[in-house]
Short mmCIF file of C-alpha atoms and ligand atoms in Angstrom, two decimals:
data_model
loop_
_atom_site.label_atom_id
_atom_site.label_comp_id
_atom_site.label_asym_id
_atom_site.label_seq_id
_atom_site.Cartn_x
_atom_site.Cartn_y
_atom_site.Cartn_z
CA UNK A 22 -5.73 -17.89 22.45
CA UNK A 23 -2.71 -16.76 20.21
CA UNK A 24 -0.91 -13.59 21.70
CA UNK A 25 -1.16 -10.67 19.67
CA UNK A 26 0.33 -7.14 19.47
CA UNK A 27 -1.80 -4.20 19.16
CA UNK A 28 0.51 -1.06 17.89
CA UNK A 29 -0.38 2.14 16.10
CA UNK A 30 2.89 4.24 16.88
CA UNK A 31 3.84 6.46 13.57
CA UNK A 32 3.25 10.36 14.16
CA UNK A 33 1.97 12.15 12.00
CA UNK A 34 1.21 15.53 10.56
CA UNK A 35 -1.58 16.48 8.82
CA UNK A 36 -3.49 18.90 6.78
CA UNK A 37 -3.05 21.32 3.94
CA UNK A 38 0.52 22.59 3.99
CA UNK A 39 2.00 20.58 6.53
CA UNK A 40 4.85 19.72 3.91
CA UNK A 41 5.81 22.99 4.86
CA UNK A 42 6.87 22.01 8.50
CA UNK A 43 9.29 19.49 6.70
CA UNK A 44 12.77 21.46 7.61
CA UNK A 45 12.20 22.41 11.02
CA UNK A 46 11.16 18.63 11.54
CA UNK A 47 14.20 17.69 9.69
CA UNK A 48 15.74 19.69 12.35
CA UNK A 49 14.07 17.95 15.35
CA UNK A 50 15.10 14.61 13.99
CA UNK A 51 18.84 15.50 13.26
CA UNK A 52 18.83 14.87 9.78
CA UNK A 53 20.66 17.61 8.11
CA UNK A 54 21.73 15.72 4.66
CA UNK A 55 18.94 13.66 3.67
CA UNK A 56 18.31 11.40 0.57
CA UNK A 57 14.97 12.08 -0.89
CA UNK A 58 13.78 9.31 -2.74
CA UNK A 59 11.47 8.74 -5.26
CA UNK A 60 10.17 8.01 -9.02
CA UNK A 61 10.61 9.46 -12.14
CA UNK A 62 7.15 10.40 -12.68
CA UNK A 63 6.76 12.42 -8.95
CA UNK A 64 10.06 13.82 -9.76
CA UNK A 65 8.02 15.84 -12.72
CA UNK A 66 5.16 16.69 -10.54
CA UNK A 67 3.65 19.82 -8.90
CA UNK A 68 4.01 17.93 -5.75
CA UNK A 69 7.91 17.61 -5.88
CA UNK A 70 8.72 21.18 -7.18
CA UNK A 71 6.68 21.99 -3.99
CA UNK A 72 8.84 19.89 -2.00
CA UNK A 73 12.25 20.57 -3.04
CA UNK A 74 11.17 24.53 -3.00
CA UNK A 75 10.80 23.22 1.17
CA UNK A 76 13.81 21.60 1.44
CA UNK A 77 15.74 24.68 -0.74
CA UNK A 78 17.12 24.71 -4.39
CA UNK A 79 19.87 26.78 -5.74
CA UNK A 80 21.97 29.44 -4.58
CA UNK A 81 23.80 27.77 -0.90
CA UNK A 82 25.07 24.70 -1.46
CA UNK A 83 22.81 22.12 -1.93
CA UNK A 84 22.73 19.90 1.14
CA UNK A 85 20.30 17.11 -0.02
CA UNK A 86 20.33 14.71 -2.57
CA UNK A 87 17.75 12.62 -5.00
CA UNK A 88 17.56 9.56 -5.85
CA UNK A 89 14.54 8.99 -8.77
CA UNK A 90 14.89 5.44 -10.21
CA UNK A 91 12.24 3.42 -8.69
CA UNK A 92 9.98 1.24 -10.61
CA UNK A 93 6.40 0.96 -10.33
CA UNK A 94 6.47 -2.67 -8.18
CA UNK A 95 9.86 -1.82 -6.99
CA UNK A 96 12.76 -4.19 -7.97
CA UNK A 97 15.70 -5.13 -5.72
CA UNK A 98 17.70 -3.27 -7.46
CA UNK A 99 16.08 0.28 -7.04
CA UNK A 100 16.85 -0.43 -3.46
CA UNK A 101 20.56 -1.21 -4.19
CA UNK A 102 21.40 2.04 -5.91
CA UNK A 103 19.29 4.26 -3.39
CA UNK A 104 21.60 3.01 -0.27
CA UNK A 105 24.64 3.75 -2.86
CA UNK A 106 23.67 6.98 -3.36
CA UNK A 107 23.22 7.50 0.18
CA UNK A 108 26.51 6.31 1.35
CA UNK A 109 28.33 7.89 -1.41
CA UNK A 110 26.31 11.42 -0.46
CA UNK A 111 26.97 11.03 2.64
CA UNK A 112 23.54 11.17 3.89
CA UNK A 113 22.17 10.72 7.62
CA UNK A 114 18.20 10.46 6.72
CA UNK A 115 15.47 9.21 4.19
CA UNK A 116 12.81 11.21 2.69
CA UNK A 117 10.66 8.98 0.47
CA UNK A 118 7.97 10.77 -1.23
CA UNK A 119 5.68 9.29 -3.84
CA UNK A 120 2.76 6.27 -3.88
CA UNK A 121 3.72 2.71 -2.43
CA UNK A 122 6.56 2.06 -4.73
CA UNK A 123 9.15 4.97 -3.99
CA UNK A 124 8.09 4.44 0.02
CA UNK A 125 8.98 1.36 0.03
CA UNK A 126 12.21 1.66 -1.82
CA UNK A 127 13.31 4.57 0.44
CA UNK A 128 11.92 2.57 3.58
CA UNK A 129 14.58 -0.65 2.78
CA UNK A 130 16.92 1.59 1.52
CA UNK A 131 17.79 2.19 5.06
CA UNK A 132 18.39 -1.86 5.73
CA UNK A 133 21.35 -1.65 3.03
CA UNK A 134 22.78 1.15 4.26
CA UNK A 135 22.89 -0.58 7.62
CA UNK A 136 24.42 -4.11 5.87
CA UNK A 137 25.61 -3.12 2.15
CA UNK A 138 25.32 -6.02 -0.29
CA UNK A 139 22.82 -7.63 2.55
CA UNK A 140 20.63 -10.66 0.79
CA UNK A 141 16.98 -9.97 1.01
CA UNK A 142 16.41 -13.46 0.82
CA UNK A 143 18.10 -13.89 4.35
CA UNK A 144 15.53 -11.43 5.61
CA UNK A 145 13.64 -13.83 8.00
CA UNK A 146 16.43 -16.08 8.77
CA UNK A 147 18.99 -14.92 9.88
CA UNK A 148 17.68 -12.72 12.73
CA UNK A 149 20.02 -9.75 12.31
CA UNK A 150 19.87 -6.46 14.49
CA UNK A 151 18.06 -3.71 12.05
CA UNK A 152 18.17 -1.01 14.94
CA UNK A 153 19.68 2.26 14.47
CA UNK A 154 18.03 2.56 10.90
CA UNK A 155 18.69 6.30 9.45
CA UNK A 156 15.79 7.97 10.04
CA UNK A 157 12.62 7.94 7.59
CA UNK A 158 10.29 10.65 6.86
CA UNK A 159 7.17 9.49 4.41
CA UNK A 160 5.46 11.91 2.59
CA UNK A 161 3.02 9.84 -0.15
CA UNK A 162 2.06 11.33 -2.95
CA UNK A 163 -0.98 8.62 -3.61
CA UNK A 164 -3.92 7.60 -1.45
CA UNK A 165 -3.87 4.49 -1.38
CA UNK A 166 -1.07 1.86 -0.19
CA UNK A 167 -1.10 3.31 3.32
CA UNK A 168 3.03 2.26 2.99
CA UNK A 169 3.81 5.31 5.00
CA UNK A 170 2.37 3.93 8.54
CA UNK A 171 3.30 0.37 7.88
CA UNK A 172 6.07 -1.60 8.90
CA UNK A 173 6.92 -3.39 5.24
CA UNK A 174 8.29 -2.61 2.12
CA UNK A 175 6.77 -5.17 -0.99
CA UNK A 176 9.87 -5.51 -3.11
CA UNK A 177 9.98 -7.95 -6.10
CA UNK A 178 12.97 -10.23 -5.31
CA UNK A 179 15.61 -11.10 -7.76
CA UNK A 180 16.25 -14.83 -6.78
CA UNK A 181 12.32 -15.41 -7.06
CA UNK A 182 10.59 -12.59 -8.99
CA UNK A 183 7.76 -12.54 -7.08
CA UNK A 184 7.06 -9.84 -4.58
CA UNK A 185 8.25 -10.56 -0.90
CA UNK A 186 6.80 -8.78 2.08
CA UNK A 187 9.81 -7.25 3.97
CA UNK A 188 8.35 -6.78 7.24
CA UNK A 189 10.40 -5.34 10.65
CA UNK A 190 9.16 -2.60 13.09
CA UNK A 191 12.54 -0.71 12.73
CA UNK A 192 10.96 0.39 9.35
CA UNK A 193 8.47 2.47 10.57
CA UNK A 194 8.58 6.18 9.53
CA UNK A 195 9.98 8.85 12.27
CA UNK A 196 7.27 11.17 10.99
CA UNK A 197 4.34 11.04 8.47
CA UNK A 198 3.37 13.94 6.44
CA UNK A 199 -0.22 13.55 5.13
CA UNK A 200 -0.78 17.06 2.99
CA UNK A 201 -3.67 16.49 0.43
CA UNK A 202 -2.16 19.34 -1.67
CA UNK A 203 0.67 16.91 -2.76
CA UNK A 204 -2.60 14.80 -3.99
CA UNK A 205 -4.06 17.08 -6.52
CA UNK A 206 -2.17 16.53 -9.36
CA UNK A 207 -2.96 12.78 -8.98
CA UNK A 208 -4.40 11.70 -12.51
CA UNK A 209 -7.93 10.38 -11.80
CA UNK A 210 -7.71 6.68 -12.88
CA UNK A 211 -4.64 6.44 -10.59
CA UNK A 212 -6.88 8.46 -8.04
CA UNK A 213 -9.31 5.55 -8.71
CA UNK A 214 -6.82 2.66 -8.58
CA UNK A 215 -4.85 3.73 -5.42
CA UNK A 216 -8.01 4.59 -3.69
CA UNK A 217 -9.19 1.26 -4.44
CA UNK A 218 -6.21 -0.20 -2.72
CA UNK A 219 -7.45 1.29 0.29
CA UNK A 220 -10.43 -0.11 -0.04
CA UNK A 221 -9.48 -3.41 -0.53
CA UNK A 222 -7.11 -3.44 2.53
CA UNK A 223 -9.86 -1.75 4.96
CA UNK A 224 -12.03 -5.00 3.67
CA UNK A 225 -9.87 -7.10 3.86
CA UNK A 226 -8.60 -6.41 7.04
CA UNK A 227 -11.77 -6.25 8.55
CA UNK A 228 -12.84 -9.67 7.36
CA UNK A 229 -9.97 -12.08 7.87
CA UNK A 230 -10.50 -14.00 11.46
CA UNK A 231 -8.42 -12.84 13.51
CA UNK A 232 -9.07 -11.29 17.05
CA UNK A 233 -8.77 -7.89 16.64
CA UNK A 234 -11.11 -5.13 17.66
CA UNK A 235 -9.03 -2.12 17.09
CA UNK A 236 -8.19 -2.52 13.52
CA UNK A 237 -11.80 -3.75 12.97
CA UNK A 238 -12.98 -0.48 14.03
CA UNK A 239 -9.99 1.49 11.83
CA UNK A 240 -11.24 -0.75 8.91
CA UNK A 241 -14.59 -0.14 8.92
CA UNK A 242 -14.37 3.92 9.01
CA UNK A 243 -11.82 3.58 6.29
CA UNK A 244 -14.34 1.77 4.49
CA UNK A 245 -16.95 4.63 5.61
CA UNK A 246 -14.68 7.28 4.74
CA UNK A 247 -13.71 5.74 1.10
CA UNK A 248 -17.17 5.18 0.15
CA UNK A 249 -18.02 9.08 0.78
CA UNK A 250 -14.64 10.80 -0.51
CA UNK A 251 -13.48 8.85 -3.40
CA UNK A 252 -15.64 9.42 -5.89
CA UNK A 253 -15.21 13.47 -5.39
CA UNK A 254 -11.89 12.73 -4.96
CA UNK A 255 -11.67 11.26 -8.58
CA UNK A 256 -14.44 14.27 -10.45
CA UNK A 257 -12.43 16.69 -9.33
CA UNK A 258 -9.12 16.48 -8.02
CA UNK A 259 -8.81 19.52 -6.85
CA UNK A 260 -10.94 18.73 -4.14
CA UNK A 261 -8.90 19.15 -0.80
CA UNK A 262 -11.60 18.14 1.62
CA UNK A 263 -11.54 14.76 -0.50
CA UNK A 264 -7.96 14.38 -1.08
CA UNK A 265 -7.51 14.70 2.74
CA UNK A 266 -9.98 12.30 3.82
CA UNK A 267 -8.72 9.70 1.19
CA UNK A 268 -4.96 10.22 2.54
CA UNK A 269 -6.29 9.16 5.98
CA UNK A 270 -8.16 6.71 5.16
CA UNK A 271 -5.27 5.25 3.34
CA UNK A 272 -3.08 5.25 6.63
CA UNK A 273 -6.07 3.94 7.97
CA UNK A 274 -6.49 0.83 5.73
CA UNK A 275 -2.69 0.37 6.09
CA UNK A 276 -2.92 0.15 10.35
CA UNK A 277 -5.87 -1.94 9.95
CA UNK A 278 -4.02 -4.43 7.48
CA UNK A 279 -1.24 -4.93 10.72
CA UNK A 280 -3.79 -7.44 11.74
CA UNK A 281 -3.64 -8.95 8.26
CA UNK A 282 -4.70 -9.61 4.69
CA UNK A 283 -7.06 -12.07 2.01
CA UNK A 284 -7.33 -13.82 -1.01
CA UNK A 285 -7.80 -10.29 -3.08
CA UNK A 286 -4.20 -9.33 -2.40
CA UNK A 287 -2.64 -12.59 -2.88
CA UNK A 288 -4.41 -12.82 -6.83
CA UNK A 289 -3.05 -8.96 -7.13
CA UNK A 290 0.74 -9.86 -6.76
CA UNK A 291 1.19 -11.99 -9.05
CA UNK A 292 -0.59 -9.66 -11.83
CA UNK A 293 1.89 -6.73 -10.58
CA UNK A 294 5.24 -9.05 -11.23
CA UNK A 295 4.13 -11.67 -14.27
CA UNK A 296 1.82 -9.01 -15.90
CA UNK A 297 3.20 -5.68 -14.54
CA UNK A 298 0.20 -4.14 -13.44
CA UNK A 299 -0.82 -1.30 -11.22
CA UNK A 300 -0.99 -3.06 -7.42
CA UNK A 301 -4.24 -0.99 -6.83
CA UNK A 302 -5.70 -1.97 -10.25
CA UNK A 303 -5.42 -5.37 -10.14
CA UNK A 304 -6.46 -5.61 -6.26
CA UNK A 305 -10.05 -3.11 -7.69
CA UNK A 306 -10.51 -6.07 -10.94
CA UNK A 307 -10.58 -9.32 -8.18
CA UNK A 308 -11.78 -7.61 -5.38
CA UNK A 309 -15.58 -8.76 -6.33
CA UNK A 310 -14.55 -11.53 -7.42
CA UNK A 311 -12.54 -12.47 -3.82
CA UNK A 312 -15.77 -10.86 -2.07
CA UNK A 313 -18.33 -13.33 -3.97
CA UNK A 314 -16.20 -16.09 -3.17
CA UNK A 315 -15.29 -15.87 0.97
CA UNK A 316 -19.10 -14.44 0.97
CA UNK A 317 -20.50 -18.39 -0.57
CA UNK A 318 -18.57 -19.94 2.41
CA UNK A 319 -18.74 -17.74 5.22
CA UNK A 320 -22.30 -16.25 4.80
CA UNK A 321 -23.04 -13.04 7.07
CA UNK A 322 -19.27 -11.95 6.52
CA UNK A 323 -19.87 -9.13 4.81
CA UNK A 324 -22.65 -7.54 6.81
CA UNK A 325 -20.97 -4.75 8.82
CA UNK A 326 -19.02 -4.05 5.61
CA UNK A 327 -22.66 -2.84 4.53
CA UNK A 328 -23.30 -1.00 7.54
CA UNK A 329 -20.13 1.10 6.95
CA UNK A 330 -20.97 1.32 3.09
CA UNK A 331 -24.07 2.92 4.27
CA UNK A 332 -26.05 -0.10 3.17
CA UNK A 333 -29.43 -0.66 5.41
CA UNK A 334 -28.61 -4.32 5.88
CA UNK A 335 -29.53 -4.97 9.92
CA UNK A 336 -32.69 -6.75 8.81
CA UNK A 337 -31.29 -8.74 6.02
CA UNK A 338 -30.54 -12.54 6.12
CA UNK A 339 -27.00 -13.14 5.96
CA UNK A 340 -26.97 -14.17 2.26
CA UNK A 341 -28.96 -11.02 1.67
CA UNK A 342 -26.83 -8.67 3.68
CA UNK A 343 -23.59 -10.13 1.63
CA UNK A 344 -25.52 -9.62 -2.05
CA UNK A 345 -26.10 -6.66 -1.23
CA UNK A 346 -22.81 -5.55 0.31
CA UNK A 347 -21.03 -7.25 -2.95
CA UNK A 348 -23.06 -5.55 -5.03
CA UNK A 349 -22.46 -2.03 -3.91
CA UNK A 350 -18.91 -2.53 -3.99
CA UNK A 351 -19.13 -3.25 -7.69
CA UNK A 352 -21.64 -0.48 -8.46
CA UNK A 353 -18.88 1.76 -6.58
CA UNK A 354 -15.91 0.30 -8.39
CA UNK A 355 -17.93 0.72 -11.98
CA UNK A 356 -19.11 3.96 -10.94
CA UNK A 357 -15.06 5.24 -10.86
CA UNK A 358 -14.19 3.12 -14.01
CA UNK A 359 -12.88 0.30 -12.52
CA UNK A 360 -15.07 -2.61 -14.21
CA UNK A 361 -13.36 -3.89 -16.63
CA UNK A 362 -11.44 -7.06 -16.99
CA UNK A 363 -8.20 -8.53 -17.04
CA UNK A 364 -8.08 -9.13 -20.63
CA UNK A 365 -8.58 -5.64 -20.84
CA UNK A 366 -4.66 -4.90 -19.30
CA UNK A 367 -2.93 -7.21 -21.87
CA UNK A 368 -3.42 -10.08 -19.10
CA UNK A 369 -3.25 -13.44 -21.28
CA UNK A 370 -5.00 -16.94 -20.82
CA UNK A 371 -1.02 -18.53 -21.59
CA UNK A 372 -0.24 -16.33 -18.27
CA UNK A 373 -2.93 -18.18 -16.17
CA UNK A 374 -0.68 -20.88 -14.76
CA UNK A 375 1.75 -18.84 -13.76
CA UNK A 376 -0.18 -16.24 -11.86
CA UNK A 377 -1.97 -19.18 -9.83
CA UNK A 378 1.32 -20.72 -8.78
CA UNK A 379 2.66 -17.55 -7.42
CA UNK A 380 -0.67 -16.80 -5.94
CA UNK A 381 -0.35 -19.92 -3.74
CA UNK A 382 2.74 -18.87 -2.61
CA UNK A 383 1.83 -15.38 -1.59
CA UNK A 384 1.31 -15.24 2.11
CA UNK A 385 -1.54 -13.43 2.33
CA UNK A 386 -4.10 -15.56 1.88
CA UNK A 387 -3.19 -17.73 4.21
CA UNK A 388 -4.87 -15.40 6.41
CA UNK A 389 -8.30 -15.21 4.26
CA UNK A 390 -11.66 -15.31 5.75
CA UNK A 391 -11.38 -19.17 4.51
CA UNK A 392 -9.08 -21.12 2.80
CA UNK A 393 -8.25 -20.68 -1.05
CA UNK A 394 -6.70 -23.94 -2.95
CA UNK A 395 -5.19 -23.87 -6.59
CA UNK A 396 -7.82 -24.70 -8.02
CA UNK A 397 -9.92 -21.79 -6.68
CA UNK A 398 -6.87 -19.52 -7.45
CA UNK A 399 -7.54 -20.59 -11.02
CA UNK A 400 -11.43 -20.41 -11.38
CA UNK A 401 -10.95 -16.83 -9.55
CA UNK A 402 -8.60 -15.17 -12.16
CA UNK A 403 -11.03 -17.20 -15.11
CA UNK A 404 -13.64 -14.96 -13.62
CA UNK A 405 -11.84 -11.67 -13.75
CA UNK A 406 -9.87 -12.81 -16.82
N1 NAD O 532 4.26 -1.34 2.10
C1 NAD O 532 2.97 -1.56 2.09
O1 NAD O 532 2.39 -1.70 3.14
C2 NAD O 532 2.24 -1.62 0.78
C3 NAD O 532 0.84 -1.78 0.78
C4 NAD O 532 0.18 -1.83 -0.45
C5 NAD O 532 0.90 -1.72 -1.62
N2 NAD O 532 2.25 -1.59 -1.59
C6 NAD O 532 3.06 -1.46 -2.82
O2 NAD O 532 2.97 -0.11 -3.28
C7 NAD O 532 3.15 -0.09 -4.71
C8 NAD O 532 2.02 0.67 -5.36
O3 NAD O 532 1.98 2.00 -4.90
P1 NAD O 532 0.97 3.08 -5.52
O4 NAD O 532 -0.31 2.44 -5.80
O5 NAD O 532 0.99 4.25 -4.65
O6 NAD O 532 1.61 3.39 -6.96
P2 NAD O 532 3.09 3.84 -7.39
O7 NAD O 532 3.88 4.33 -6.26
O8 NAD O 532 3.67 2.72 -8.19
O9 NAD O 532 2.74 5.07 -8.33
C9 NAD O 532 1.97 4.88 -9.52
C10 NAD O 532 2.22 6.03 -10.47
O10 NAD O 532 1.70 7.24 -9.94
C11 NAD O 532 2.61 8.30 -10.14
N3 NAD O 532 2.34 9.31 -9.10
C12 NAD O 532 2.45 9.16 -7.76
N4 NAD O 532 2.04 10.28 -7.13
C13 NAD O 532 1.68 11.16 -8.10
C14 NAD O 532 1.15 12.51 -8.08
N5 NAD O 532 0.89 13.15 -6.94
N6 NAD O 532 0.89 13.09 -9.26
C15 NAD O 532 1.10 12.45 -10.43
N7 NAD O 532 1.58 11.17 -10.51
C16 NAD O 532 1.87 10.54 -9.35
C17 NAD O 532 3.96 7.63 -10.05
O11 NAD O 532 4.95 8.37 -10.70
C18 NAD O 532 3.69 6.30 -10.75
O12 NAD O 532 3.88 6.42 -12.14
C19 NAD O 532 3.20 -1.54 -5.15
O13 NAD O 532 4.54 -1.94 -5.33
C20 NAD O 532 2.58 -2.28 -3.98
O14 NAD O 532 3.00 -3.63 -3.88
C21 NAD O 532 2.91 -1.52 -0.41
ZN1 ZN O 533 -2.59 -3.31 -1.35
#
């Protein structure tokens, strides 16, 4: 039996308004200069007038500082320039507000301030101490990634281009701040595609083989709670009840996914960095496609995936119980606009060899349900394609 750690340590506060208990946690954490970073799109939102109103504008002198250059699919370089600003500001802690991409930027931020001009691609080797981090507060903006809980940052490399999983425990937030009012102004589709993410790591998580009863249990509410609050979620945005249970269940998806990942994520990289699409789109256009395929070789897998779906699927034959579970999942998916194909994204046939080769060399399937080769890399994307 392989050893195996069971951890679920990042506190958090939620509910409507708890953004407002930002300073006075600020406070408890020591951080009295922080960097707040984030994207240029949240930087025009609702959500981060409503947060910089927290933290104070105007008048006194302005004791906090912004960083707002990160990329959708984060680049190495958006890293770079947020630990510059940091050190340069004279900054003690990180506030990274926004979906996956600004929380993970903000999260390694921290690592270069630590080691400036440190090489990523050292990362596993070179067993350096990361403790003493400046503290993190995570406060997302999307449902979806679950980033904020986790313990990596997915940042696309400059040596390789492809995304690398920077994973250490000193990365973990300080604090979460779940508040499903920074959620409303959330454009639907992107409601959609984020909340898909979630889904797709709850799944995932809960199917690949490992021992791991807690985070099979967190998976399969996720998957519970998805299936009920998304689709409100995405009519009407407005919809705090929704919003909140989606923000949950995206923390949830992202402790579940500790225990590990599948063949859906590992075909959704490579369309992020070669064909720069949303992570949470691309993982909702293979997800049936990933489904259908571990479901042909593993038959039953997909049967308390059902049960949580709200699928009556006790009696079924294994085969049965899968068909039907698949088949919900892409009745849900087309039901929030998230059928179509990759074609549909700009995603060209010329681009097919290039997204299989990367897609071998992304880590996570090698924890699938069952193993995935090249060649069923390829005839995977052909189907979605
Ligand atoms: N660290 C992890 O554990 C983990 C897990 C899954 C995915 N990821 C990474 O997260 C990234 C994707 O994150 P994401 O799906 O949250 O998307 P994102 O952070 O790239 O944001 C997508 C878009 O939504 C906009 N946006 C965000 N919040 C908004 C709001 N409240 N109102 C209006 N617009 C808003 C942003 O400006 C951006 O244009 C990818 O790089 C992916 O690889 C990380
Ligand atoms: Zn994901």
């Amino acid at each position: 039996m392989s050893l195996t750690t069971f951890s679920f340590p990042t506190p958090t506060r939620f509910g409507a308004g708890a953004l407002q208990e930002l300073p006075a946690q600020l406070k408890r954490l020591g951080v009295r200069r922080p960097l707040v970073v984030t994207d240029a799109g949240v930087a025009g939102t609702e959500a981060f007038r409503a947060l910089a109103g927290v933290l104070g504008e105007g008048g006194r002198e302005r004791d906090w500082h912004v960083y707002a250059g990160v990329h959708p699919n984060p680049v190495e370089n958006d890293v770079r320039e947020a630990a510059e600003l940091f050190l340069k500001a004279g900054c003690d802690g990180v506030i990274a507000v926004g979906g996956g991409s600004p929380l993970d930027a903000g999260k390694a931020a921290r690592l270069l301030v630590k080691r400036p001009g440190y090489d990523f691609g050292r990362f596993y080797t070179d067993g350096a101490d990361w403790s003493g981090l400046a503290p993190l507060v995570a406060i997302p903006t999307t449902a979806g990634t679950g980033s904020e809980v986790g313990r990596s940052s997915v940042i696309t490399l400059d040596a390789t281009k492809r995304k690398a999983v920077i994973f250490h425990p000193e990365l973990l937030a300080k604090l979460v701040i779940l508040d499903p009012v920074l959620t409303v102004g959330l454009p639907a589709k992107l409601t959609a595609a984020t909340g898909a993410d979630a889904l797709t790591h709850c799944i995932e998580s809960y199917t690949c083989p490992q021992f791991h009863p807690m985070c099979d249990g967190i998976a399969l509410e996720g998957i519970r709670l998805i299936v009920e609050a998304l689709p409100r979620a995405v009519r009407d945005g407005s919809d705090l009840d929704a919003r909140g249970r989606m923000l949950v269940a995206a923390a949830m998806g992202a402790v579940a996914f500790q225990k590990d990942l599948g063949v859906v994520h590992s075909m959704a990289h490579p369309l992020s960095t070669i064909c720069g699409m949303h992570h949470g789109l691309a993982n909702a256009l293979c997800l049936v496609a990933g489904m259908n395929f571990c479901a042909r070789r593993k038959p039953g897998l997909y049967r308390r995936v059902g049960l949580a779906c709200g699928l009556d699927v006790v009696g079924c034959t294994d085969g049965e119980a899968d068909c039907r579970t698949v088949g919900f999942v892409m009745q849900f998916l087309a039901g929030l606009g998230l059928n179509t194909k990759l074609r549909d994204h700009g995603v060209k046939p010329e681009q097919l060899d290039a997204l299989v080769a990367q897609a071998v060399e992304d880590p996570c399937h090698r924890t699938n349900a069952v193993p995935v080769t090249a060649e069923d890399f390829r005839a995977l994307y052909q189907e979605v394609l």
